[in-house]
mmCIF file with all atom_site columns, C-alpha atoms in Angstrom:
data_model
loop_
_atom_site.group_PDB
_atom_site.id
_atom_site.type_symbol
_atom_site.label_atom_id
_atom_site.label_alt_id
_atom_site.label_comp_id
_atom_site.label_asym_id
_atom_site.label_entity_id
_atom_site.label_seq_id
_atom_site.pdbx_PDB_ins_code
_atom_site.Cartn_x
_atom_site.Cartn_y
_atom_site.Cartn_z
_atom_site.occupancy
_atom_site.B_iso_or_equiv
_atom_site.pdbx_formal_charge
_atom_site.auth_seq_id
_atom_site.auth_comp_id
_atom_site.auth_asym_id
_atom_site.auth_atom_id
_atom_site.pdbx_PDB_model_num
ATOM 1   C CA . UNK M 1 1   ? 75.031 174.153 45.348 1.00 0.00 ? 208 UNK M CA 1
ATOM 2   C CA . UNK M 1 2   ? 75.068 177.714 46.771 1.00 0.00 ? 209 UNK M CA 1
ATOM 3   C CA . UNK M 1 3   ? 78.838 177.555 47.438 1.00 0.00 ? 210 UNK M CA 1
ATOM 4   C CA . UNK M 1 4   ? 80.187 178.188 43.866 1.00 0.00 ? 211 UNK M CA 1
ATOM 5   C CA . UNK M 1 5   ? 79.801 174.573 42.438 1.00 0.00 ? 212 UNK M CA 1
ATOM 6   C CA . UNK M 1 6   ? 77.455 173.689 39.696 1.00 0.00 ? 213 UNK M CA 1
ATOM 7   C CA . UNK M 1 7   ? 75.655 170.301 39.293 1.00 0.00 ? 214 UNK M CA 1
ATOM 8   C CA . UNK M 1 8   ? 75.060 171.161 35.648 1.00 0.00 ? 215 UNK M CA 1
ATOM 9   C CA . UNK M 1 9   ? 76.689 173.218 32.889 1.00 0.00 ? 216 UNK M CA 1
ATOM 10  C CA . UNK M 1 10  ? 76.030 177.138 32.937 1.00 0.00 ? 217 UNK M CA 1
ATOM 11  C CA . UNK M 1 11  ? 75.329 177.763 36.553 1.00 0.00 ? 218 UNK M CA 1
ATOM 12  C CA . UNK M 1 12  ? 78.801 178.270 38.053 1.00 0.00 ? 219 UNK M CA 1
ATOM 13  C CA . UNK M 1 13  ? 82.349 178.010 36.805 1.00 0.00 ? 220 UNK M CA 1
ATOM 14  C CA . UNK M 1 14  ? 83.445 175.660 39.162 1.00 0.00 ? 221 UNK M CA 1
ATOM 15  C CA . UNK M 1 15  ? 82.037 171.761 38.656 1.00 0.00 ? 222 UNK M CA 1
ATOM 16  C CA . UNK M 1 16  ? 80.719 169.977 41.609 1.00 0.00 ? 223 UNK M CA 1
ATOM 17  C CA . UNK M 1 17  ? 83.208 167.420 42.673 1.00 0.00 ? 224 UNK M CA 1
ATOM 18  C CA . UNK M 1 18  ? 82.777 164.324 44.581 1.00 0.00 ? 225 UNK M CA 1
ATOM 19  C CA . UNK M 1 19  ? 82.444 166.004 48.146 1.00 0.00 ? 226 UNK M CA 1
ATOM 20  C CA . UNK M 1 20  ? 79.680 168.254 46.560 1.00 0.00 ? 227 UNK M CA 1
ATOM 21  C CA . UNK M 1 21  ? 77.876 165.041 45.167 1.00 0.00 ? 228 UNK M CA 1
ATOM 22  C CA . UNK M 1 22  ? 77.957 163.564 48.434 1.00 0.00 ? 229 UNK M CA 1
ATOM 23  C CA . UNK M 1 23  ? 76.787 166.795 50.155 1.00 0.00 ? 230 UNK M CA 1
ATOM 24  C CA . UNK M 1 24  ? 73.716 166.530 47.607 1.00 0.00 ? 231 UNK M CA 1
ATOM 25  C CA . UNK M 1 25  ? 72.837 162.887 48.885 1.00 0.00 ? 232 UNK M CA 1
ATOM 26  C CA . UNK M 1 26  ? 73.417 164.164 52.434 1.00 0.00 ? 233 UNK M CA 1
ATOM 27  C CA . UNK M 1 27  ? 70.684 166.784 51.803 1.00 0.00 ? 234 UNK M CA 1
ATOM 28  C CA . UNK M 1 28  ? 68.355 164.337 50.106 1.00 0.00 ? 235 UNK M CA 1
ATOM 29  C CA . UNK M 1 29  ? 68.618 161.883 53.334 1.00 0.00 ? 236 UNK M CA 1
ATOM 30  C CA . UNK M 1 30  ? 68.935 164.601 56.187 1.00 0.00 ? 237 UNK M CA 1
ATOM 31  C CA . UNK M 1 31  ? 66.223 164.255 59.056 1.00 0.00 ? 238 UNK M CA 1
ATOM 32  C CA . UNK M 1 32  ? 63.308 166.497 58.864 1.00 0.00 ? 239 UNK M CA 1
ATOM 33  C CA . UNK M 1 33  ? 64.157 167.339 55.057 1.00 0.00 ? 240 UNK M CA 1
ATOM 34  C CA . UNK M 1 34  ? 63.697 166.218 51.870 1.00 0.00 ? 241 UNK M CA 1
ATOM 35  C CA . UNK M 1 35  ? 62.462 162.544 51.602 1.00 0.00 ? 242 UNK M CA 1
ATOM 36  C CA . UNK M 1 36  ? 62.227 162.178 55.203 1.00 0.00 ? 243 UNK M CA 1
ATOM 37  C CA . UNK M 1 37  ? 59.939 165.385 55.162 1.00 0.00 ? 244 UNK M CA 1
ATOM 38  C CA . UNK M 1 38  ? 57.838 164.102 52.759 1.00 0.00 ? 245 UNK M CA 1
ATOM 39  C CA . UNK M 1 39  ? 57.503 160.811 54.218 1.00 0.00 ? 246 UNK M CA 1
ATOM 40  C CA . UNK M 1 40  ? 56.331 162.392 57.684 1.00 0.00 ? 247 UNK M CA 1
ATOM 41  C CA . UNK M 1 41  ? 53.931 164.749 55.657 1.00 0.00 ? 248 UNK M CA 1
ATOM 42  C CA . UNK M 1 42  ? 52.064 161.710 54.006 1.00 0.00 ? 249 UNK M CA 1
ATOM 43  C CA . UNK M 1 43  ? 51.998 160.118 57.436 1.00 0.00 ? 250 UNK M CA 1
ATOM 44  C CA . UNK M 1 44  ? 50.124 163.197 58.683 1.00 0.00 ? 251 UNK M CA 1
ATOM 45  C CA . UNK M 1 45  ? 47.752 163.171 55.982 1.00 0.00 ? 252 UNK M CA 1
ATOM 46  C CA . UNK M 1 46  ? 46.966 159.431 56.313 1.00 0.00 ? 253 UNK M CA 1
ATOM 47  C CA . UNK M 1 47  ? 45.848 160.278 59.707 1.00 0.00 ? 254 UNK M CA 1
ATOM 48  C CA . UNK M 1 48  ? 43.252 162.622 58.387 1.00 0.00 ? 255 UNK M CA 1
ATOM 49  C CA . UNK M 1 49  ? 42.282 160.861 55.112 1.00 0.00 ? 256 UNK M CA 1
ATOM 50  C CA . UNK M 1 50  ? 43.192 157.218 55.459 1.00 0.00 ? 257 UNK M CA 1
ATOM 51  C CA . UNK M 1 51  ? 46.156 155.225 53.710 1.00 0.00 ? 258 UNK M CA 1
ATOM 52  C CA . UNK M 1 52  ? 46.534 155.913 50.005 1.00 0.00 ? 259 UNK M CA 1
ATOM 53  C CA . UNK M 1 53  ? 46.279 152.822 47.545 1.00 0.00 ? 260 UNK M CA 1
ATOM 54  C CA . UNK M 1 54  ? 50.081 153.173 46.759 1.00 0.00 ? 261 UNK M CA 1
ATOM 55  C CA . UNK M 1 55  ? 53.244 154.617 47.859 1.00 0.00 ? 262 UNK M CA 1
ATOM 56  C CA . UNK M 1 56  ? 54.192 158.074 46.330 1.00 0.00 ? 263 UNK M CA 1
ATOM 57  C CA . UNK M 1 57  ? 57.092 157.739 43.764 1.00 0.00 ? 264 UNK M CA 1
ATOM 58  C CA . UNK M 1 58  ? 60.377 159.855 43.966 1.00 0.00 ? 265 UNK M CA 1
ATOM 59  C CA . UNK M 1 59  ? 62.522 160.791 41.221 1.00 0.00 ? 266 UNK M CA 1
ATOM 60  C CA . UNK M 1 60  ? 66.186 161.829 42.069 1.00 0.00 ? 267 UNK M CA 1
ATOM 61  C CA . UNK M 1 61  ? 68.152 164.265 39.902 1.00 0.00 ? 268 UNK M CA 1
ATOM 62  C CA . UNK M 1 62  ? 71.715 163.193 38.551 1.00 0.00 ? 269 UNK M CA 1
ATOM 63  C CA . UNK M 1 63  ? 74.356 165.636 38.641 1.00 0.00 ? 270 UNK M CA 1
ATOM 64  C CA . UNK M 1 64  ? 75.910 166.159 35.314 1.00 0.00 ? 271 UNK M CA 1
ATOM 65  C CA . UNK M 1 65  ? 79.763 164.943 35.286 1.00 0.00 ? 272 UNK M CA 1
ATOM 66  C CA . UNK M 1 66  ? 81.259 168.003 33.906 1.00 0.00 ? 273 UNK M CA 1
ATOM 67  C CA . UNK M 1 67  ? 84.405 167.509 31.824 1.00 0.00 ? 274 UNK M CA 1
ATOM 68  C CA . UNK M 1 68  ? 86.351 170.279 33.718 1.00 0.00 ? 275 UNK M CA 1
ATOM 69  C CA . UNK M 1 69  ? 86.327 168.110 36.784 1.00 0.00 ? 276 UNK M CA 1
ATOM 70  C CA . UNK M 1 70  ? 89.705 166.515 35.905 1.00 0.00 ? 277 UNK M CA 1
ATOM 71  C CA . UNK M 1 71  ? 90.344 165.466 39.573 1.00 0.00 ? 278 UNK M CA 1
ATOM 72  C CA . UNK M 1 72  ? 86.687 164.613 40.563 1.00 0.00 ? 279 UNK M CA 1
ATOM 73  C CA . UNK M 1 73  ? 87.636 162.393 43.269 1.00 0.00 ? 280 UNK M CA 1
ATOM 74  C CA . UNK M 1 74  ? 88.530 158.886 44.298 1.00 0.00 ? 281 UNK M CA 1
ATOM 75  C CA . UNK M 1 75  ? 86.355 155.632 43.832 1.00 0.00 ? 282 UNK M CA 1
ATOM 76  C CA . UNK M 1 76  ? 87.825 152.310 44.649 1.00 0.00 ? 283 UNK M CA 1
ATOM 77  C CA . UNK M 1 77  ? 91.394 153.888 44.838 1.00 0.00 ? 284 UNK M CA 1
ATOM 78  C CA . UNK M 1 78  ? 91.264 155.576 41.553 1.00 0.00 ? 285 UNK M CA 1
ATOM 79  C CA . UNK M 1 79  ? 91.107 159.344 40.910 1.00 0.00 ? 286 UNK M CA 1
ATOM 80  C CA . UNK M 1 80  ? 88.201 159.886 38.389 1.00 0.00 ? 287 UNK M CA 1
ATOM 81  C CA . UNK M 1 81  ? 88.984 162.295 35.624 1.00 0.00 ? 288 UNK M CA 1
ATOM 82  C CA . UNK M 1 82  ? 85.754 163.632 33.745 1.00 0.00 ? 289 UNK M CA 1
ATOM 83  C CA . UNK M 1 83  ? 87.648 164.467 30.575 1.00 0.00 ? 290 UNK M CA 1
ATOM 84  C CA . UNK M 1 84  ? 87.129 160.582 29.999 1.00 0.00 ? 291 UNK M CA 1
ATOM 85  C CA . UNK M 1 85  ? 83.906 159.197 29.498 1.00 0.00 ? 292 UNK M CA 1
ATOM 86  C CA . UNK M 1 86  ? 84.257 155.994 30.933 1.00 0.00 ? 293 UNK M CA 1
ATOM 87  C CA . UNK M 1 87  ? 85.080 158.026 34.428 1.00 0.00 ? 294 UNK M CA 1
ATOM 88  C CA . UNK M 1 88  ? 82.126 160.115 33.966 1.00 0.00 ? 295 UNK M CA 1
ATOM 89  C CA . UNK M 1 89  ? 79.825 156.903 33.710 1.00 0.00 ? 296 UNK M CA 1
ATOM 90  C CA . UNK M 1 90  ? 81.384 155.308 36.630 1.00 0.00 ? 297 UNK M CA 1
ATOM 91  C CA . UNK M 1 91  ? 80.767 158.207 38.770 1.00 0.00 ? 298 UNK M CA 1
ATOM 92  C CA . UNK M 1 92  ? 76.943 158.735 37.599 1.00 0.00 ? 299 UNK M CA 1
ATOM 93  C CA . UNK M 1 93  ? 76.377 154.963 38.014 1.00 0.00 ? 300 UNK M CA 1
ATOM 94  C CA . UNK M 1 94  ? 77.989 155.133 41.550 1.00 0.00 ? 301 UNK M CA 1
ATOM 95  C CA . UNK M 1 95  ? 75.790 157.971 42.512 1.00 0.00 ? 302 UNK M CA 1
ATOM 96  C CA . UNK M 1 96  ? 72.711 156.092 41.490 1.00 0.00 ? 303 UNK M CA 1
ATOM 97  C CA . UNK M 1 97  ? 73.852 152.889 43.544 1.00 0.00 ? 304 UNK M CA 1
ATOM 98  C CA . UNK M 1 98  ? 74.497 155.141 46.613 1.00 0.00 ? 305 UNK M CA 1
ATOM 99  C CA . UNK M 1 99  ? 71.165 156.691 46.418 1.00 0.00 ? 306 UNK M CA 1
ATOM 100 C CA . UNK M 1 100 ? 69.306 153.264 45.898 1.00 0.00 ? 307 UNK M CA 1
ATOM 101 C CA . UNK M 1 101 ? 71.248 151.843 48.836 1.00 0.00 ? 308 UNK M CA 1
ATOM 102 C CA . UNK M 1 102 ? 70.702 154.829 51.202 1.00 0.00 ? 309 UNK M CA 1
ATOM 103 C CA . UNK M 1 103 ? 66.940 155.004 50.228 1.00 0.00 ? 310 UNK M CA 1
ATOM 104 C CA . UNK M 1 104 ? 66.478 151.093 50.925 1.00 0.00 ? 311 UNK M CA 1
ATOM 105 C CA . UNK M 1 105 ? 68.171 151.584 54.287 1.00 0.00 ? 312 UNK M CA 1
ATOM 106 C CA . UNK M 1 106 ? 65.923 154.516 55.310 1.00 0.00 ? 313 UNK M CA 1
ATOM 107 C CA . UNK M 1 107 ? 62.990 152.246 55.143 1.00 0.00 ? 314 UNK M CA 1
ATOM 108 C CA . UNK M 1 108 ? 60.499 155.089 54.195 1.00 0.00 ? 315 UNK M CA 1
ATOM 109 C CA . UNK M 1 109 ? 56.781 153.895 55.124 1.00 0.00 ? 316 UNK M CA 1
ATOM 110 C CA . UNK M 1 110 ? 55.073 155.920 52.263 1.00 0.00 ? 317 UNK M CA 1
ATOM 111 C CA . UNK M 1 111 ? 57.310 156.698 49.382 1.00 0.00 ? 318 UNK M CA 1
ATOM 112 C CA . UNK M 1 112 ? 59.259 154.537 47.026 1.00 0.00 ? 319 UNK M CA 1
ATOM 113 C CA . UNK M 1 113 ? 62.396 155.371 44.675 1.00 0.00 ? 320 UNK M CA 1
ATOM 114 C CA . UNK M 1 114 ? 61.000 155.198 40.993 1.00 0.00 ? 321 UNK M CA 1
ATOM 115 C CA . UNK M 1 115 ? 63.945 156.400 39.093 1.00 0.00 ? 322 UNK M CA 1
ATOM 116 C CA . UNK M 1 116 ? 66.324 159.219 38.281 1.00 0.00 ? 323 UNK M CA 1
ATOM 117 C CA . UNK M 1 117 ? 66.157 162.480 36.590 1.00 0.00 ? 324 UNK M CA 1
ATOM 118 C CA . UNK M 1 118 ? 69.053 163.654 34.190 1.00 0.00 ? 325 UNK M CA 1
ATOM 119 C CA . UNK M 1 119 ? 69.391 167.411 35.273 1.00 0.00 ? 326 UNK M CA 1
ATOM 120 C CA . UNK M 1 120 ? 71.066 168.668 32.249 1.00 0.00 ? 327 UNK M CA 1
ATOM 121 C CA . UNK M 1 121 ? 68.515 170.195 30.127 1.00 0.00 ? 328 UNK M CA 1
ATOM 122 C CA . UNK M 1 122 ? 70.417 169.640 26.854 1.00 0.00 ? 329 UNK M CA 1
ATOM 123 C CA . UNK M 1 123 ? 72.589 166.703 25.697 1.00 0.00 ? 330 UNK M CA 1
ATOM 124 C CA . UNK M 1 124 ? 75.416 168.710 24.165 1.00 0.00 ? 331 UNK M CA 1
ATOM 125 C CA . UNK M 1 125 ? 78.005 168.099 26.817 1.00 0.00 ? 332 UNK M CA 1
ATOM 126 C CA . UNK M 1 126 ? 77.080 164.626 27.593 1.00 0.00 ? 333 UNK M CA 1
ATOM 127 C CA . UNK M 1 127 ? 75.718 162.840 24.724 1.00 0.00 ? 334 UNK M CA 1
ATOM 128 C CA . UNK M 1 128 ? 78.268 160.182 24.521 1.00 0.00 ? 335 UNK M CA 1
ATOM 129 C CA . UNK M 1 129 ? 77.862 158.833 28.090 1.00 0.00 ? 336 UNK M CA 1
ATOM 130 C CA . UNK M 1 130 ? 73.946 159.005 28.531 1.00 0.00 ? 337 UNK M CA 1
ATOM 131 C CA . UNK M 1 131 ? 72.971 155.905 26.953 1.00 0.00 ? 338 UNK M CA 1
ATOM 132 C CA . UNK M 1 132 ? 75.242 153.721 29.313 1.00 0.00 ? 339 UNK M CA 1
ATOM 133 C CA . UNK M 1 133 ? 73.672 155.238 32.367 1.00 0.00 ? 340 UNK M CA 1
ATOM 134 C CA . UNK M 1 134 ? 70.296 154.603 30.748 1.00 0.00 ? 341 UNK M CA 1
ATOM 135 C CA . UNK M 1 135 ? 71.184 150.889 30.477 1.00 0.00 ? 342 UNK M CA 1
ATOM 136 C CA . UNK M 1 136 ? 72.476 150.703 34.153 1.00 0.00 ? 343 UNK M CA 1
ATOM 137 C CA . UNK M 1 137 ? 68.910 151.927 35.084 1.00 0.00 ? 344 UNK M CA 1
ATOM 138 C CA . UNK M 1 138 ? 66.921 149.994 32.633 1.00 0.00 ? 345 UNK M CA 1
ATOM 139 C CA . UNK M 1 139 ? 68.566 146.784 34.096 1.00 0.00 ? 346 UNK M CA 1
ATOM 140 C CA . UNK M 1 140 ? 67.286 147.712 37.550 1.00 0.00 ? 347 UNK M CA 1
ATOM 141 C CA . UNK M 1 141 ? 63.938 148.505 36.430 1.00 0.00 ? 348 UNK M CA 1
ATOM 142 C CA . UNK M 1 142 ? 64.393 152.270 37.159 1.00 0.00 ? 349 UNK M CA 1
ATOM 143 C CA . UNK M 1 143 ? 62.907 155.144 35.109 1.00 0.00 ? 350 UNK M CA 1
ATOM 144 C CA . UNK M 1 144 ? 65.184 157.686 33.412 1.00 0.00 ? 351 UNK M CA 1
ATOM 145 C CA . UNK M 1 145 ? 63.427 161.024 32.837 1.00 0.00 ? 352 UNK M CA 1
ATOM 146 C CA . UNK M 1 146 ? 64.861 163.915 30.977 1.00 0.00 ? 353 UNK M CA 1
ATOM 147 C CA . UNK M 1 147 ? 63.024 167.609 30.719 1.00 0.00 ? 354 UNK M CA 1
ATOM 148 C CA . UNK M 1 148 ? 64.857 169.477 27.760 1.00 0.00 ? 355 UNK M CA 1
ATOM 149 C CA . UNK M 1 149 ? 64.116 173.141 27.149 1.00 0.00 ? 356 UNK M CA 1
ATOM 150 C CA . UNK M 1 150 ? 62.105 174.155 24.080 1.00 0.00 ? 357 UNK M CA 1
ATOM 151 C CA . UNK M 1 151 ? 63.470 172.040 21.136 1.00 0.00 ? 358 UNK M CA 1
ATOM 152 C CA . UNK M 1 152 ? 66.595 171.360 22.847 1.00 0.00 ? 359 UNK M CA 1
ATOM 153 C CA . UNK M 1 153 ? 68.526 168.912 20.550 1.00 0.00 ? 360 UNK M CA 1
ATOM 154 C CA . UNK M 1 154 ? 67.549 165.494 21.078 1.00 0.00 ? 361 UNK M CA 1
ATOM 155 C CA . UNK M 1 155 ? 63.886 166.153 22.151 1.00 0.00 ? 362 UNK M CA 1
ATOM 156 C CA . UNK M 1 156 ? 62.518 164.315 18.954 1.00 0.00 ? 363 UNK M CA 1
ATOM 157 C CA . UNK M 1 157 ? 64.915 161.470 18.995 1.00 0.00 ? 364 UNK M CA 1
ATOM 158 C CA . UNK M 1 158 ? 65.554 160.766 22.894 1.00 0.00 ? 365 UNK M CA 1
ATOM 159 C CA . UNK M 1 159 ? 65.214 156.749 22.529 1.00 0.00 ? 366 UNK M CA 1
ATOM 160 C CA . UNK M 1 160 ? 69.061 156.526 21.588 1.00 0.00 ? 367 UNK M CA 1
ATOM 161 C CA . UNK M 1 161 ? 70.106 157.970 24.964 1.00 0.00 ? 368 UNK M CA 1
ATOM 162 C CA . UNK M 1 162 ? 68.158 155.556 27.163 1.00 0.00 ? 369 UNK M CA 1
ATOM 163 C CA . UNK M 1 163 ? 65.541 158.008 28.514 1.00 0.00 ? 370 UNK M CA 1
ATOM 164 C CA . UNK M 1 164 ? 62.373 156.273 29.473 1.00 0.00 ? 371 UNK M CA 1
ATOM 165 C CA . UNK M 1 165 ? 60.272 159.545 29.298 1.00 0.00 ? 372 UNK M CA 1
ATOM 166 C CA . UNK M 1 166 ? 60.936 162.967 27.997 1.00 0.00 ? 373 UNK M CA 1
ATOM 167 C CA . UNK M 1 167 ? 59.068 166.211 29.123 1.00 0.00 ? 374 UNK M CA 1
ATOM 168 C CA . UNK M 1 168 ? 59.140 169.177 26.679 1.00 0.00 ? 375 UNK M CA 1
ATOM 169 C CA . UNK M 1 169 ? 59.404 172.548 28.247 1.00 0.00 ? 376 UNK M CA 1
ATOM 170 C CA . UNK M 1 170 ? 57.322 175.140 26.255 1.00 0.00 ? 377 UNK M CA 1
ATOM 171 C CA . UNK M 1 171 ? 59.110 177.914 27.859 1.00 0.00 ? 378 UNK M CA 1
ATOM 172 C CA . UNK M 1 172 ? 56.266 180.275 27.424 1.00 0.00 ? 379 UNK M CA 1
ATOM 173 C CA . UNK M 1 173 ? 55.771 181.600 30.948 1.00 0.00 ? 380 UNK M CA 1
ATOM 174 C CA . UNK M 1 174 ? 59.239 183.263 31.343 1.00 0.00 ? 381 UNK M CA 1
ATOM 175 C CA . UNK M 1 175 ? 59.478 185.650 28.291 1.00 0.00 ? 382 UNK M CA 1
ATOM 176 C CA . UNK M 1 176 ? 56.971 188.163 26.979 1.00 0.00 ? 383 UNK M CA 1
ATOM 177 C CA . UNK M 1 177 ? 58.507 187.556 23.547 1.00 0.00 ? 384 UNK M CA 1
ATOM 178 C CA . UNK M 1 178 ? 57.405 184.026 23.289 1.00 0.00 ? 385 UNK M CA 1
ATOM 179 C CA . UNK M 1 179 ? 53.753 183.913 21.589 1.00 0.00 ? 386 UNK M CA 1
ATOM 180 C CA . UNK M 1 180 ? 50.715 182.185 22.956 1.00 0.00 ? 387 UNK M CA 1
ATOM 181 C CA . UNK M 1 181 ? 50.861 179.975 19.633 1.00 0.00 ? 388 UNK M CA 1
ATOM 182 C CA . UNK M 1 182 ? 53.952 178.338 21.317 1.00 0.00 ? 389 UNK M CA 1
ATOM 183 C CA . UNK M 1 183 ? 51.612 176.153 23.530 1.00 0.00 ? 390 UNK M CA 1
ATOM 184 C CA . UNK M 1 184 ? 49.812 174.782 20.788 1.00 0.00 ? 391 UNK M CA 1
ATOM 185 C CA . UNK M 1 185 ? 53.040 174.176 18.876 1.00 0.00 ? 392 UNK M CA 1
ATOM 186 C CA . UNK M 1 186 ? 54.294 172.388 21.845 1.00 0.00 ? 393 UNK M CA 1
ATOM 187 C CA . UNK M 1 187 ? 51.350 170.092 21.932 1.00 0.00 ? 394 UNK M CA 1
ATOM 188 C CA . UNK M 1 188 ? 51.731 169.573 18.387 1.00 0.00 ? 395 UNK M CA 1
ATOM 189 C CA . UNK M 1 189 ? 55.301 168.411 19.111 1.00 0.00 ? 396 UNK M CA 1
ATOM 190 C CA . UNK M 1 190 ? 54.575 166.302 21.991 1.00 0.00 ? 397 UNK M CA 1
ATOM 191 C CA . UNK M 1 191 ? 51.951 164.420 19.817 1.00 0.00 ? 398 UNK M CA 1
ATOM 192 C CA . UNK M 1 192 ? 54.151 163.845 16.865 1.00 0.00 ? 399 UNK M CA 1
ATOM 193 C CA . UNK M 1 193 ? 57.393 162.641 18.792 1.00 0.00 ? 400 UNK M CA 1
ATOM 194 C CA . UNK M 1 194 ? 55.148 160.954 21.505 1.00 0.00 ? 401 UNK M CA 1
ATOM 195 C CA . UNK M 1 195 ? 56.628 162.813 24.567 1.00 0.00 ? 402 UNK M CA 1
ATOM 196 C CA . UNK M 1 196 ? 55.149 164.566 27.435 1.00 0.00 ? 403 UNK M CA 1
ATOM 197 C CA . UNK M 1 197 ? 54.930 168.077 28.458 1.00 0.00 ? 404 UNK M CA 1
ATOM 198 C CA . UNK M 1 198 ? 55.813 170.607 31.632 1.00 0.00 ? 405 UNK M CA 1
ATOM 199 C CA . UNK M 1 199 ? 53.568 173.357 33.042 1.00 0.00 ? 406 UNK M CA 1
ATOM 200 C CA . UNK M 1 200 ? 55.972 176.126 34.088 1.00 0.00 ? 407 UNK M CA 1
ATOM 201 C CA . UNK M 1 201 ? 55.671 179.264 36.591 1.00 0.00 ? 408 UNK M CA 1
ATOM 202 C CA . UNK M 1 202 ? 57.160 181.063 39.341 1.00 0.00 ? 409 UNK M CA 1
ATOM 203 C CA . UNK M 1 203 ? 56.240 183.494 41.960 1.00 0.00 ? 410 UNK M CA 1
ATOM 204 C CA . UNK M 1 204 ? 55.129 186.047 39.372 1.00 0.00 ? 411 UNK M CA 1
ATOM 205 C CA . UNK M 1 205 ? 52.026 183.983 38.787 1.00 0.00 ? 412 UNK M CA 1
ATOM 206 C CA . UNK M 1 206 ? 50.844 186.075 41.800 1.00 0.00 ? 413 UNK M CA 1
ATOM 207 C CA . UNK M 1 207 ? 52.380 189.398 40.475 1.00 0.00 ? 414 UNK M CA 1
ATOM 208 C CA . UNK M 1 208 ? 50.452 189.818 37.072 1.00 0.00 ? 415 UNK M CA 1
ATOM 209 C CA . UNK M 1 209 ? 51.436 186.655 35.152 1.00 0.00 ? 416 UNK M CA 1
ATOM 210 C CA . UNK M 1 210 ? 48.584 184.406 36.285 1.00 0.00 ? 417 UNK M CA 1
ATOM 211 C CA . UNK M 1 211 ? 47.125 184.471 32.988 1.00 0.00 ? 418 UNK M CA 1
ATOM 212 C CA . UNK M 1 212 ? 50.112 183.108 31.280 1.00 0.00 ? 419 UNK M CA 1
ATOM 213 C CA . UNK M 1 213 ? 49.740 179.875 33.809 1.00 0.00 ? 420 UNK M CA 1
ATOM 214 C CA . UNK M 1 214 ? 46.095 179.552 32.849 1.00 0.00 ? 421 UNK M CA 1
ATOM 215 C CA . UNK M 1 215 ? 47.149 179.684 29.133 1.00 0.00 ? 422 UNK M CA 1
ATOM 216 C CA . UNK M 1 216 ? 49.110 176.384 29.748 1.00 0.00 ? 423 UNK M CA 1
ATOM 217 C CA . UNK M 1 217 ? 46.054 174.943 31.471 1.00 0.00 ? 424 UNK M CA 1
ATOM 218 C CA . UNK M 1 218 ? 43.589 175.953 28.994 1.00 0.00 ? 425 UNK M CA 1
ATOM 219 C CA . UNK M 1 219 ? 45.762 174.860 25.820 1.00 0.00 ? 426 UNK M CA 1
ATOM 220 C CA . UNK M 1 220 ? 46.526 171.647 27.271 1.00 0.00 ? 427 UNK M CA 1
ATOM 221 C CA . UNK M 1 221 ? 42.876 170.947 28.235 1.00 0.00 ? 428 UNK M CA 1
ATOM 222 C CA . UNK M 1 222 ? 41.753 171.762 24.704 1.00 0.00 ? 429 UNK M CA 1
ATOM 223 C CA . UNK M 1 223 ? 44.545 169.167 23.333 1.00 0.00 ? 430 UNK M CA 1
ATOM 224 C CA . UNK M 1 224 ? 43.522 166.428 25.827 1.00 0.00 ? 431 UNK M CA 1
ATOM 225 C CA . UNK M 1 225 ? 47.028 166.389 27.466 1.00 0.00 ? 432 UNK M CA 1
ATOM 226 C CA . UNK M 1 226 ? 45.520 165.460 30.596 1.00 0.00 ? 433 UNK M CA 1
ATOM 227 C CA . UNK M 1 227 ? 44.202 162.249 29.435 1.00 0.00 ? 434 UNK M CA 1
ATOM 228 C CA . UNK M 1 228 ? 46.929 161.342 26.938 1.00 0.00 ? 435 UNK M CA 1
ATOM 229 C CA . UNK M 1 229 ? 50.244 162.644 28.345 1.00 0.00 ? 436 UNK M CA 1
ATOM 230 C CA . UNK M 1 230 ? 52.244 162.655 31.631 1.00 0.00 ? 437 UNK M CA 1
ATOM 231 C CA . UNK M 1 231 ? 52.936 166.287 32.974 1.00 0.00 ? 438 UNK M CA 1
ATOM 232 C CA . UNK M 1 232 ? 55.732 167.405 34.897 1.00 0.00 ? 439 UNK M CA 1
ATOM 233 C CA . UNK M 1 233 ? 55.461 170.898 36.702 1.00 0.00 ? 440 UNK M CA 1
ATOM 234 C CA . UNK M 1 234 ? 58.289 173.491 37.154 1.00 0.00 ? 441 UNK M CA 1
ATOM 235 C CA . UNK M 1 235 ? 57.636 176.178 39.950 1.00 0.00 ? 442 UNK M CA 1
#
């Protein structure tokens, strides 16, 4: 959160607690930012191009309920302890329901809430609780997405966790030690396990690493990824 609290393992020693989860939602729903800014942007484009055939779909990240948060915060008069799996599930489902309630109340003209994204890129710390959260989302007909790092355990057997879609990270762009062949291997893995793929780049694409982005686009085109897979984009 920029203030020393992590929303997923590995980014800060202090886990985000209920006040930080609420702060995240406040950012999502703040005027002229996030959802509201996107909605306004589409309104501006409609003036120039006409109305689109459908609303744009939004996916919202769910914070990882980190086990170190033994005094996460109160819900319905009970202090939740994230060393207990049932309390971690309760908090995530509360977060989901809060976002859905706030989104509905906002009455956006051009965007709709499609589903949620598990921001932890591995399941090592959360495997016992994910399927319950997936069930909560499935009942409400919301999608549940996951984007694991390269061959993160579970990428090849994601259904038991309740994810509706998985996008595999090739992790090719970021390290010069990862060979060009990684991209073809990623396409092979995606085909074998019926999962999707991610295109990755950052500002270095304008500072000498543009070819690595082109490599993604070229290899994905050679493998008919654009016709047969969904794509996530990391920038």
